[in-house]
JSON list of C-alpha atoms and ligand atoms in Angstrom, two decimals:
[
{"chain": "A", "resi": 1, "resn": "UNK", "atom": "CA", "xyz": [90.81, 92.75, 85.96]},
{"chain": "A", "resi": 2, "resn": "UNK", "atom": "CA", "xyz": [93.96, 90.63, 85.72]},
{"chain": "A", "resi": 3, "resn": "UNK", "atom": "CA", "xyz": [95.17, 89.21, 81.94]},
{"chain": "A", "resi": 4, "resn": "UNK", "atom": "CA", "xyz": [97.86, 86.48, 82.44]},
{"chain": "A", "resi": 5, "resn": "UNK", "atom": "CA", "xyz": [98.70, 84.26, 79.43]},
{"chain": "A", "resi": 6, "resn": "UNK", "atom": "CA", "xyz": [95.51, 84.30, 77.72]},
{"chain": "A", "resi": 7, "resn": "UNK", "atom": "CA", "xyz": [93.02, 84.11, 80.93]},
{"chain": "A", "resi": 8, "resn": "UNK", "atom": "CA", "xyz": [90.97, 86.75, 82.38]},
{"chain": "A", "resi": 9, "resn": "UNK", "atom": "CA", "xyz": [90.53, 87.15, 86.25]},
{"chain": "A", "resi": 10, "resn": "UNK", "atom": "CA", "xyz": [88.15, 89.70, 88.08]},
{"chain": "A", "resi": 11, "resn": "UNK", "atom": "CA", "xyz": [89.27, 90.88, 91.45]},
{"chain": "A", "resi": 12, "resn": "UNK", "atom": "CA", "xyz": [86.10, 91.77, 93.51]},
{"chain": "A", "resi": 13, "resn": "UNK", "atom": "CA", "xyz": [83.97, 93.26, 90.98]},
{"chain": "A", "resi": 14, "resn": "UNK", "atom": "CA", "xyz": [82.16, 96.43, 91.85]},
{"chain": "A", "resi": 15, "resn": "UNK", "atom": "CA", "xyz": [81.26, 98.07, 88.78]},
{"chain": "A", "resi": 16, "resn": "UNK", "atom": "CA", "xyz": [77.42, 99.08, 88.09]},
{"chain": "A", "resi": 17, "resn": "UNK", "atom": "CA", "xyz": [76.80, 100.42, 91.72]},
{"chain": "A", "resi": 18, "resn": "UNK", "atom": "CA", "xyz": [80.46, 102.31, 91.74]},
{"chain": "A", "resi": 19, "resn": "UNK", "atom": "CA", "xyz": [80.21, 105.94, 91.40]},
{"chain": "A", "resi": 20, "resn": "UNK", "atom": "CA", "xyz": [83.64, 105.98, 89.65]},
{"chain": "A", "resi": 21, "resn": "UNK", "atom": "CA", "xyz": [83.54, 102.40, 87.34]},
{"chain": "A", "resi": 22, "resn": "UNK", "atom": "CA", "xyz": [83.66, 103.52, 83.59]},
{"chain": "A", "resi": 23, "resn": "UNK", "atom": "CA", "xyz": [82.32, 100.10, 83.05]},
{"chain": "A", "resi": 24, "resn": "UNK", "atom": "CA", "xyz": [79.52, 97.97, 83.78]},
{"chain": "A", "resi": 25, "resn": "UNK", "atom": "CA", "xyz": [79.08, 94.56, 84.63]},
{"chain": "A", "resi": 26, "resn": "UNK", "atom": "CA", "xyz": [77.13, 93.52, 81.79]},
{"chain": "A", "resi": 27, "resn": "UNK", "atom": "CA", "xyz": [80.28, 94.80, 79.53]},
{"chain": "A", "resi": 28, "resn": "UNK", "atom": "CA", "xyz": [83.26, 92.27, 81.27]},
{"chain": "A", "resi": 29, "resn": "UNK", "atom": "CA", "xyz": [84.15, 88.89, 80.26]},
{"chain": "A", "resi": 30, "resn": "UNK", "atom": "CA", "xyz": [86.28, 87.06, 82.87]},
{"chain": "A", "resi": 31, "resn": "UNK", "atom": "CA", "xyz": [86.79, 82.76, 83.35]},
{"chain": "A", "resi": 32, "resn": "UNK", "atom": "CA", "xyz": [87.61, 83.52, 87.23]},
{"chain": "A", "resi": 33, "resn": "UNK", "atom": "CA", "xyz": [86.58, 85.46, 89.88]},
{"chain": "A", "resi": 34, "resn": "UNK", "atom": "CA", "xyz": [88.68, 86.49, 93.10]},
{"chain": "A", "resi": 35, "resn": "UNK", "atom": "CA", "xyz": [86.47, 87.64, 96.24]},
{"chain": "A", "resi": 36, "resn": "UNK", "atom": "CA", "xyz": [88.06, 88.17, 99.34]},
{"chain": "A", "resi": 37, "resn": "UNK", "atom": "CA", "xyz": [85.28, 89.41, 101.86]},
{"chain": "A", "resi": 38, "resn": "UNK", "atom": "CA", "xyz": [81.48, 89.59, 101.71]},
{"chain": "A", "resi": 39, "resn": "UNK", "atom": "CA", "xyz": [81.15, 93.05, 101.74]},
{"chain": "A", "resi": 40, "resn": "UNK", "atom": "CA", "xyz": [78.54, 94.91, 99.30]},
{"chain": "A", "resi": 41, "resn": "UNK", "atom": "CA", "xyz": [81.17, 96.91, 97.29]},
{"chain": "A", "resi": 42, "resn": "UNK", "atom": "CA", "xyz": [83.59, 93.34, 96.35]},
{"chain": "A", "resi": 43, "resn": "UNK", "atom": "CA", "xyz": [80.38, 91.34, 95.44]},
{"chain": "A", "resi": 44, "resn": "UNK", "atom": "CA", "xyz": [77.61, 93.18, 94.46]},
{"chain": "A", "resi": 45, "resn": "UNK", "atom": "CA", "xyz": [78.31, 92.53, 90.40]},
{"chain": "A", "resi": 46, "resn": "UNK", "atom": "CA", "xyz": [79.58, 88.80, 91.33]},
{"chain": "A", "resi": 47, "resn": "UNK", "atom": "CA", "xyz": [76.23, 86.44, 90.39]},
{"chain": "A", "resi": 48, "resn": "UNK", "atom": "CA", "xyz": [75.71, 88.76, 86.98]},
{"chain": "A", "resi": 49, "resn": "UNK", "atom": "CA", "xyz": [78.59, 88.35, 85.93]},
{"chain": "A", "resi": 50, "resn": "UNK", "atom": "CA", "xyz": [79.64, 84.75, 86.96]},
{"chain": "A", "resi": 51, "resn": "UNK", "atom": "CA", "xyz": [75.83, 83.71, 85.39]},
{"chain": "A", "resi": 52, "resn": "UNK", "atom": "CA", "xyz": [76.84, 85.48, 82.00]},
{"chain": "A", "resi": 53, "resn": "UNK", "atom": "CA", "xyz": [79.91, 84.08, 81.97]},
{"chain": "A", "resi": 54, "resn": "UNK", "atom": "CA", "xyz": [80.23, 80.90, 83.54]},
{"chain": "A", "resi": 55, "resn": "UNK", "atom": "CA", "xyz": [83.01, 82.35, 85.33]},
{"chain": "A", "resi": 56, "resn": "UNK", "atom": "CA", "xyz": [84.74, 79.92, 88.34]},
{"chain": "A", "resi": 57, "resn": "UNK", "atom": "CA", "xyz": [83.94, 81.70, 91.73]},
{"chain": "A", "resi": 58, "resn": "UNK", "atom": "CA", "xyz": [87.57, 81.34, 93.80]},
{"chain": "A", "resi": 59, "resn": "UNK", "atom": "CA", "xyz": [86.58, 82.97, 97.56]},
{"chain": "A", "resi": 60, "resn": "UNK", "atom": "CA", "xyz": [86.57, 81.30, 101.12]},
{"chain": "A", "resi": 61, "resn": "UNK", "atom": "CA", "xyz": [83.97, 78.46, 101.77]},
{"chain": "A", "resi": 62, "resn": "UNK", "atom": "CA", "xyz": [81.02, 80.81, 103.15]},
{"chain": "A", "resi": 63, "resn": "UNK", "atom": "CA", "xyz": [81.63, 83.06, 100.07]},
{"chain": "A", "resi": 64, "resn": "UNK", "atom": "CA", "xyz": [81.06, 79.88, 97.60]},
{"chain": "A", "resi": 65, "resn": "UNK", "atom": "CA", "xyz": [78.59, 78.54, 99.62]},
{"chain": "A", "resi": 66, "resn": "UNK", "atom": "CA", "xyz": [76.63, 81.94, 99.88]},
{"chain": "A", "resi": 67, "resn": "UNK", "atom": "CA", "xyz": [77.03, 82.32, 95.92]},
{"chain": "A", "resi": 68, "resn": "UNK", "atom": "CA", "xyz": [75.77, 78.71, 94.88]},
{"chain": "A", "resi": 69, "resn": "UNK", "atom": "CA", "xyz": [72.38, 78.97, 97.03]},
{"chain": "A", "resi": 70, "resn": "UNK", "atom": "CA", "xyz": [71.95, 82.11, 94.82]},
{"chain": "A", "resi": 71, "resn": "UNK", "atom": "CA", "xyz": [72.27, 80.09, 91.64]},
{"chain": "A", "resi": 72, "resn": "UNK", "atom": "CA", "xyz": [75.78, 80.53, 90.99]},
{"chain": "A", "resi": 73, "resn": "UNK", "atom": "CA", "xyz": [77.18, 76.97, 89.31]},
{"chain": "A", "resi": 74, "resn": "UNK", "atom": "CA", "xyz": [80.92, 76.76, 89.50]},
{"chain": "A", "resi": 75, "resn": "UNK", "atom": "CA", "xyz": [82.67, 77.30, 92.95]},
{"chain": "A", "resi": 76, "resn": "UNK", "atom": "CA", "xyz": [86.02, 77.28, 93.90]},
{"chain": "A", "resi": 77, "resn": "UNK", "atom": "CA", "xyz": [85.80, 77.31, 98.30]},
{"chain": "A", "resi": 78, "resn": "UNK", "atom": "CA", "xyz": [88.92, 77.49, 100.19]},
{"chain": "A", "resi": 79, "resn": "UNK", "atom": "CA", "xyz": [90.13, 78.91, 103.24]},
{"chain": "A", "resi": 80, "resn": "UNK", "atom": "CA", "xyz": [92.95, 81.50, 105.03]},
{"chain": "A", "resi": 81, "resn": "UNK", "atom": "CA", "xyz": [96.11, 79.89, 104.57]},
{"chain": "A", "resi": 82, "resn": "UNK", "atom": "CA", "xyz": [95.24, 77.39, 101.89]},
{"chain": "A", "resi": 83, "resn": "UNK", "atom": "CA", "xyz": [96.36, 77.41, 97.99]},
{"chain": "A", "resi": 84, "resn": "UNK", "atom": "CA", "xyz": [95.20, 76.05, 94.87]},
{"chain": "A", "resi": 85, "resn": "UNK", "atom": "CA", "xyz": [96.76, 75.24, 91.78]},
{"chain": "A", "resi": 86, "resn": "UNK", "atom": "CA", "xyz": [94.73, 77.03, 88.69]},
{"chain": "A", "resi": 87, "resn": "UNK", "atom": "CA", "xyz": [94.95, 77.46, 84.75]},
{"chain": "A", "resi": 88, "resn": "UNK", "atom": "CA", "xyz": [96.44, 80.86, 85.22]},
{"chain": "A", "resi": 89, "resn": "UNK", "atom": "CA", "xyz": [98.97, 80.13, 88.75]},
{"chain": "A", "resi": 90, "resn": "UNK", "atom": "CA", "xyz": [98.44, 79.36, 91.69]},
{"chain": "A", "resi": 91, "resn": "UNK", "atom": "CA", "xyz": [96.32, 81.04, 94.09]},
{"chain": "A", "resi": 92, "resn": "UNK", "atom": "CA", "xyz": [96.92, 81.77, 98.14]},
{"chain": "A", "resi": 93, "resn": "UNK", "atom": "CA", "xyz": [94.11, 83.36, 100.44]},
{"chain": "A", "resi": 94, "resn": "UNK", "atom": "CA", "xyz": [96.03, 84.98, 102.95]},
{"chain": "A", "resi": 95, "resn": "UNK", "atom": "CA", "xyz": [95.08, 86.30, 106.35]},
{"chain": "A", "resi": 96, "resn": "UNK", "atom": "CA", "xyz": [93.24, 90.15, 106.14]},
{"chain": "A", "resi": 97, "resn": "UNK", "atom": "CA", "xyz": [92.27, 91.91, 108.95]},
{"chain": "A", "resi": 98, "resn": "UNK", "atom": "CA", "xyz": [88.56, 92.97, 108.30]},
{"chain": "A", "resi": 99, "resn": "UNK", "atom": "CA", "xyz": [85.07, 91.81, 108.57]},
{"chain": "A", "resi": 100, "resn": "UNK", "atom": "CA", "xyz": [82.86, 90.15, 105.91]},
{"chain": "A", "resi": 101, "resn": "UNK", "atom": "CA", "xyz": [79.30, 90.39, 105.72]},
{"chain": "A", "resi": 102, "resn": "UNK", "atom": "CA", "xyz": [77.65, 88.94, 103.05]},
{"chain": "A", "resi": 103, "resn": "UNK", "atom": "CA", "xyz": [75.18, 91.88, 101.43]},
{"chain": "A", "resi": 104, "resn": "UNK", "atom": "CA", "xyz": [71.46, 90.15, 103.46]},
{"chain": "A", "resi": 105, "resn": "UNK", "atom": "CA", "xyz": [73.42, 89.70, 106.45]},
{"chain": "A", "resi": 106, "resn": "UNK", "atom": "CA", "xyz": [74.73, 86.15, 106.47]},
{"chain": "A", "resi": 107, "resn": "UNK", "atom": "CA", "xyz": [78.22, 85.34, 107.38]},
{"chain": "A", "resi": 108, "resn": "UNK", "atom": "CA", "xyz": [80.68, 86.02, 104.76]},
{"chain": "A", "resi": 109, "resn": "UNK", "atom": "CA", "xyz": [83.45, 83.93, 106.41]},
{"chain": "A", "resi": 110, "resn": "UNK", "atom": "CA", "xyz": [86.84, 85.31, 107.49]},
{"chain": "A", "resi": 111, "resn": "UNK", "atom": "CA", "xyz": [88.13, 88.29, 104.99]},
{"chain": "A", "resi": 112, "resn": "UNK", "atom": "CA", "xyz": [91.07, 87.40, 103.22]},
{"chain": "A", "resi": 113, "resn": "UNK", "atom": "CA", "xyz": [93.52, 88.60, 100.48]},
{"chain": "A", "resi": 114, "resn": "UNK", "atom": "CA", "xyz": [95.34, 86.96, 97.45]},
{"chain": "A", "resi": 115, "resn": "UNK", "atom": "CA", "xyz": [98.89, 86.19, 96.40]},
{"chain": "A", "resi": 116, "resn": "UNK", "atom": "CA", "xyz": [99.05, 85.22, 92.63]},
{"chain": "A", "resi": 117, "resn": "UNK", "atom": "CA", "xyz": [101.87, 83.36, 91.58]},
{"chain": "A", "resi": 118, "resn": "UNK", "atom": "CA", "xyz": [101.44, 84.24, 88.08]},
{"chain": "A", "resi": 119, "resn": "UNK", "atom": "CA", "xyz": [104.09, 83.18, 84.86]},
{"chain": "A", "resi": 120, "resn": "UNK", "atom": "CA", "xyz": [106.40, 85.93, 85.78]},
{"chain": "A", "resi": 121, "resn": "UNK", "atom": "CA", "xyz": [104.66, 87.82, 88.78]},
{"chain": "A", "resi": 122, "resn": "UNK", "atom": "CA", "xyz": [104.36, 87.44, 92.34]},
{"chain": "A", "resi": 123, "resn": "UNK", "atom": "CA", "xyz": [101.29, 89.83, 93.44]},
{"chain": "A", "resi": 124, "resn": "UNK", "atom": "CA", "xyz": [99.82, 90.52, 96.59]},
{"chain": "A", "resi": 125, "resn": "UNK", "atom": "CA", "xyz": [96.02, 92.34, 97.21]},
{"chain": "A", "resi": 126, "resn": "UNK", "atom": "CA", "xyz": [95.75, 92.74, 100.72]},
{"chain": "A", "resi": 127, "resn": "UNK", "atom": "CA", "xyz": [92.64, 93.70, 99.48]},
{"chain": "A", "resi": 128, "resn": "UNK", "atom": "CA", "xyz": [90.28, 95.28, 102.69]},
{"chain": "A", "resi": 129, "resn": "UNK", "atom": "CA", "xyz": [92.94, 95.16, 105.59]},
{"chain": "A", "resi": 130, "resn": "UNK", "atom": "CA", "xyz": [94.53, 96.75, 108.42]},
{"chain": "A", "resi": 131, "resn": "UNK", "atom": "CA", "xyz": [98.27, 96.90, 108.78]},
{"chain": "A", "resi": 132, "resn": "UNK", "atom": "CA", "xyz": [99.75, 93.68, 110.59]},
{"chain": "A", "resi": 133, "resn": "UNK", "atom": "CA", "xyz": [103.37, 92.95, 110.56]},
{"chain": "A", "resi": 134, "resn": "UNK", "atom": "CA", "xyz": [102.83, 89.08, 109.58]},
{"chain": "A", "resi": 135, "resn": "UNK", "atom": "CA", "xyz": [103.09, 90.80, 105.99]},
{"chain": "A", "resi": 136, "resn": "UNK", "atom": "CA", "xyz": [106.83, 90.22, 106.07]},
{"chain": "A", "resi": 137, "resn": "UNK", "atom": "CA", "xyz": [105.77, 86.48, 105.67]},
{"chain": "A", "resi": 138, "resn": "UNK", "atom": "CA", "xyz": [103.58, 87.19, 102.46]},
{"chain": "A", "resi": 139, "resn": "UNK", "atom": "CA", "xyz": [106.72, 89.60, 101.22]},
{"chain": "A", "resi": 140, "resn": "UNK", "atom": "CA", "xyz": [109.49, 86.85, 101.74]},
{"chain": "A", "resi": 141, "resn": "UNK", "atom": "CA", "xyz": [109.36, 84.88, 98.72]},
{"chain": "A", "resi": 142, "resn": "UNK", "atom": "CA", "xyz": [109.48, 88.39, 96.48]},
{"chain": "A", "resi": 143, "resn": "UNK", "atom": "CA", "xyz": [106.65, 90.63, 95.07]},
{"chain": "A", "resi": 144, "resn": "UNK", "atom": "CA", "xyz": [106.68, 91.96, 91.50]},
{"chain": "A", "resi": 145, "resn": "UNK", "atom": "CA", "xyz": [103.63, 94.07, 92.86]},
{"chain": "A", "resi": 146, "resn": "UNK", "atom": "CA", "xyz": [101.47, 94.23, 96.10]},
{"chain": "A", "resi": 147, "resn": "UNK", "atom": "CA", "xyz": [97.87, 96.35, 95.89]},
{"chain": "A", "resi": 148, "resn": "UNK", "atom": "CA", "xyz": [97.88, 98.05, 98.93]},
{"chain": "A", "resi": 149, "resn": "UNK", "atom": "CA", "xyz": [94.07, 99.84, 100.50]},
{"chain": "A", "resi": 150, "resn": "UNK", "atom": "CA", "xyz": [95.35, 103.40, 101.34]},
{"chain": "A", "resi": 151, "resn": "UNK", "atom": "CA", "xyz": [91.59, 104.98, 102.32]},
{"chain": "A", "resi": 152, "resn": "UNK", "atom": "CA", "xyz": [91.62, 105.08, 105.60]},
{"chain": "A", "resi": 153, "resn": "UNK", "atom": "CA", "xyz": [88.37, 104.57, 107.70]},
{"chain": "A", "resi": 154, "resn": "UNK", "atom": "CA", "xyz": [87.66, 101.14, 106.57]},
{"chain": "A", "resi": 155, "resn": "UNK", "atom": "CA", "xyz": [90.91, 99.54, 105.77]},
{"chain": "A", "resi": 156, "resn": "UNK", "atom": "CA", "xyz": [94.49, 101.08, 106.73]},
{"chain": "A", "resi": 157, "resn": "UNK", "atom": "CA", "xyz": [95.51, 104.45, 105.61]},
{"chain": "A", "resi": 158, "resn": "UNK", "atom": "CA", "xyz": [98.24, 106.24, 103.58]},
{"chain": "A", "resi": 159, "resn": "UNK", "atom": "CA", "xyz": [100.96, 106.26, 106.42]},
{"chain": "A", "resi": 160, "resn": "UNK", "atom": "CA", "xyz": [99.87, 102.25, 107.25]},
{"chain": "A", "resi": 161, "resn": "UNK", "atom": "CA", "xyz": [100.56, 101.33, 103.76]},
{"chain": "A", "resi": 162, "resn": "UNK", "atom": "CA", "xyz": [103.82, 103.18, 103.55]},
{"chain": "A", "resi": 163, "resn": "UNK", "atom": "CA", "xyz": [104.76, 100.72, 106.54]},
{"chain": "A", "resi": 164, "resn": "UNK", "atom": "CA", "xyz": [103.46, 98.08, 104.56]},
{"chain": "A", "resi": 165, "resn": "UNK", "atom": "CA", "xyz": [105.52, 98.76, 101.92]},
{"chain": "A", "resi": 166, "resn": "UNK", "atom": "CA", "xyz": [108.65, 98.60, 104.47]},
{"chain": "A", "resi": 167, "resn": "UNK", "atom": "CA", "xyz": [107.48, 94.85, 105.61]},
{"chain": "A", "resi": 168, "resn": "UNK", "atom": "CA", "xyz": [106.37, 94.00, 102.43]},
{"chain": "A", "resi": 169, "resn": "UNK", "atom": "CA", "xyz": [108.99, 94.78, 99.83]},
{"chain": "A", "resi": 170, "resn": "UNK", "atom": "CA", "xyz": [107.65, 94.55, 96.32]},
{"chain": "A", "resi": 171, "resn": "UNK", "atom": "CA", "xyz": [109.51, 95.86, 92.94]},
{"chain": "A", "resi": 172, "resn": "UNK", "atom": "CA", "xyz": [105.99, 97.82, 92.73]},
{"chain": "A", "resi": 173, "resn": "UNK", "atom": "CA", "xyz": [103.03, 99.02, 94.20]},
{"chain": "A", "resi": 174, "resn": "UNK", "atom": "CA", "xyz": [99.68, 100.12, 93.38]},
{"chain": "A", "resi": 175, "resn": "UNK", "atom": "CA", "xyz": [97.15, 101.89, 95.68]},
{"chain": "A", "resi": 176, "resn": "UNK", "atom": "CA", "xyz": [93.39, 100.78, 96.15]},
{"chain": "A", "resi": 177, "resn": "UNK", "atom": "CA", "xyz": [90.42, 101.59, 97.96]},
{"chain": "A", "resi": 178, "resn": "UNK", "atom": "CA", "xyz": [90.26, 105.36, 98.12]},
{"chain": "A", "resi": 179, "resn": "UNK", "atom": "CA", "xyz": [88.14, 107.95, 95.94]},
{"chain": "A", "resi": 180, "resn": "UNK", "atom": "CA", "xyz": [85.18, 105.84, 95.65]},
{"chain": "A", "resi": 181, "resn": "UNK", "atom": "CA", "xyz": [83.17, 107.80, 98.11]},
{"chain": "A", "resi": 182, "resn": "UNK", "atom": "CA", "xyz": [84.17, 111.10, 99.79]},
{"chain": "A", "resi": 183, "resn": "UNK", "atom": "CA", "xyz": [84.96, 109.43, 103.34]},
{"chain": "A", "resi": 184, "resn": "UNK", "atom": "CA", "xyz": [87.79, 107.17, 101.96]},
{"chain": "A", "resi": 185, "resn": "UNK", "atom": "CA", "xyz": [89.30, 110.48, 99.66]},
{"chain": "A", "resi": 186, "resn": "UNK", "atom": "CA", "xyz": [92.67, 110.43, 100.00]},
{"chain": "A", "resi": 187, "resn": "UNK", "atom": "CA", "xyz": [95.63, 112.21, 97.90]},
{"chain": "A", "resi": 188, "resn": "UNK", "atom": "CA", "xyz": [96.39, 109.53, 95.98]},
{"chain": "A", "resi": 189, "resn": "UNK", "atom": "CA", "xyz": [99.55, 111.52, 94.50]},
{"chain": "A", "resi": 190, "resn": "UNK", "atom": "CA", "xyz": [100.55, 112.99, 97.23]},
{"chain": "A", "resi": 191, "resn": "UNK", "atom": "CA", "xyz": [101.44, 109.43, 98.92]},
{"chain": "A", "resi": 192, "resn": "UNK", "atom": "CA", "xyz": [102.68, 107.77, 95.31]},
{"chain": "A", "resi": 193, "resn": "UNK", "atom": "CA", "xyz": [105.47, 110.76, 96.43]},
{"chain": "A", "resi": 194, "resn": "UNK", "atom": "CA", "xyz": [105.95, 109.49, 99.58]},
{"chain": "A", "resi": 195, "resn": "UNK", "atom": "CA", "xyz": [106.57, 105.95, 98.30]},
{"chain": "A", "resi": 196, "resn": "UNK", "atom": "CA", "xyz": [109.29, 107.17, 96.00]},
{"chain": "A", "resi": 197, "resn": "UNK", "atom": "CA", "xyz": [111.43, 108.99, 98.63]},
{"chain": "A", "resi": 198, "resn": "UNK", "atom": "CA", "xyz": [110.41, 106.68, 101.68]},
{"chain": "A", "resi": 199, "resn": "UNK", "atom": "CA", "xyz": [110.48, 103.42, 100.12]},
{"chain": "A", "resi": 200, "resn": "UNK", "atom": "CA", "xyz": [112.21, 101.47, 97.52]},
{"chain": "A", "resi": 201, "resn": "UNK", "atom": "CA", "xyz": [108.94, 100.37, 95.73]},
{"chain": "A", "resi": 202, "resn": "UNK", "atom": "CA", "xyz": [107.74, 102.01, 92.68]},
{"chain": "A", "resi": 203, "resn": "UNK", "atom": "CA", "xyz": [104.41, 103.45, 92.84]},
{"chain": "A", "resi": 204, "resn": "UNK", "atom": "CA", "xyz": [101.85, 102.88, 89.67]},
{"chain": "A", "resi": 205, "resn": "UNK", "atom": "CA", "xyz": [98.94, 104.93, 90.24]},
{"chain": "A", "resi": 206, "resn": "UNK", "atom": "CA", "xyz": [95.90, 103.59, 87.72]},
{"chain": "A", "resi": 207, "resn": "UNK", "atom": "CA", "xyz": [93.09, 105.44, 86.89]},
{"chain": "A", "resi": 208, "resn": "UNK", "atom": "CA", "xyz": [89.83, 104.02, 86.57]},
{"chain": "A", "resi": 209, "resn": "UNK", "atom": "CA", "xyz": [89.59, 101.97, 83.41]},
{"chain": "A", "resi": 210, "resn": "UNK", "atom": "CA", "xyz": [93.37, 102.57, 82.94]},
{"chain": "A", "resi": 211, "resn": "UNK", "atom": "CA", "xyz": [95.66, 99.55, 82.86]},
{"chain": "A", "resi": 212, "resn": "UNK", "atom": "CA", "xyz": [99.40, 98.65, 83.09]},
{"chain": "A", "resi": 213, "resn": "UNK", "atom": "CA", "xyz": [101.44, 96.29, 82.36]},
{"chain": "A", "resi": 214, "resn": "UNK", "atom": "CA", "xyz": [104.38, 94.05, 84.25]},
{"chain": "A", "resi": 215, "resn": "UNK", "atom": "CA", "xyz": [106.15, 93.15, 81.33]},
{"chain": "A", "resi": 216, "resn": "UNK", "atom": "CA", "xyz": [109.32, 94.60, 80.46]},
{"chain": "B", "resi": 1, "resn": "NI", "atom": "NI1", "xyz": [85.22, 95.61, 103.21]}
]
């Protein structure tokens, strides 16, 4: 969950099928929601809580098209490379290298992440990626944070995000996709040292259902 000047944005939800969430899906409000790949653990809460809601749906063009045959009314489609200008900033899907499956099967699309340009922040989820050096492009214009996967298996690993970091160069940086399920554990403090005496980023380790804040 991102709050920027009064809006609320969900970031692929995964909350009542999460064996760490302290919330469930039924208990968020949000006006947007983020998906970057089809996978089962970034959209399995998305129709519950977008029909709640009435939350806009902001994902690739398979994504939205996937979600409105299941009954979901507003839609957002775009593609890798492409921006759009919203309430809250503008958005950017950026290239991710992953697959995307939509939950039955169906094509999800190519995976993606987001840069936010935010009032005040520049932030980067890579969301579910491996390490590829065209990050120096998504790190030129400055990051006030990037969200980097560090779990291994799946997406890159703790010593792929530290390189990440290098091409990268945000103020900040927070780790993701790890501890969910025992074959993406990971020592999540053990690399937030590593950032501090290998980078120049400072890391901002979040439990879950903790927040944190980039101003000031
Ligand atoms: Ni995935």
């Amino acid at each position: 969950m991102i709050e920027t000047a009064g809006h609320k944005l969900l970031l692929d939800p995964f909350l009542d099928d999460s064996p760490t969430a302290p919330v469930r899906a039924a208990d968020v409000s949000a006006e947007f929601i983020l998906v970057s790949h089809g996978h089962f653990d970034h959209v399995s809460d998305v129709k519950k809580i977008a029909e709640r809601t009435g939350a806009k749906l902001i994902a690739n063009y398979e994504i939205c098209e996937w979600f409105q045959q299941q009954g979901v009314k507003h839609v957002d489609p775009m593609n890798i490379g492409g921006a759009t200008k919203q309430p809250f900033g503008r958005v950017k899907l950026t290239v991710a290298h992953h697959s995307s499956t939509m939950p039955d099967g169906a094509a999800g699309g190519d995976p993606g992440g987001f840069l936010l340009e935010l009032p005040g922040a520049r932030i980067y989820f890579a969301c579910d990626t491996a390490l590829f050096s065209d990050m120096k492009l998504i790190g030129a214009g400055g990051l006030d944070l990037a969200v980097l996967p560090i779990g291994d298996r799946y997406t890159m690993g703790p010593d792929d995000a530290i390189i990440a970091i290098d091409l990268l160069q945000p103020k900040r940086v927070a780790p993701a996709h790890y501890n969910t399920w025992p074959p993406i554990a990971q020592d999540v403090h053990a690399w937030a040292h590593r950032v501090r005496i290998e980078t120049h980023a400072i890391p901002i380790v979040v439990e879950p259902g903790g927040k944190f804040s980039l101003d000031g």
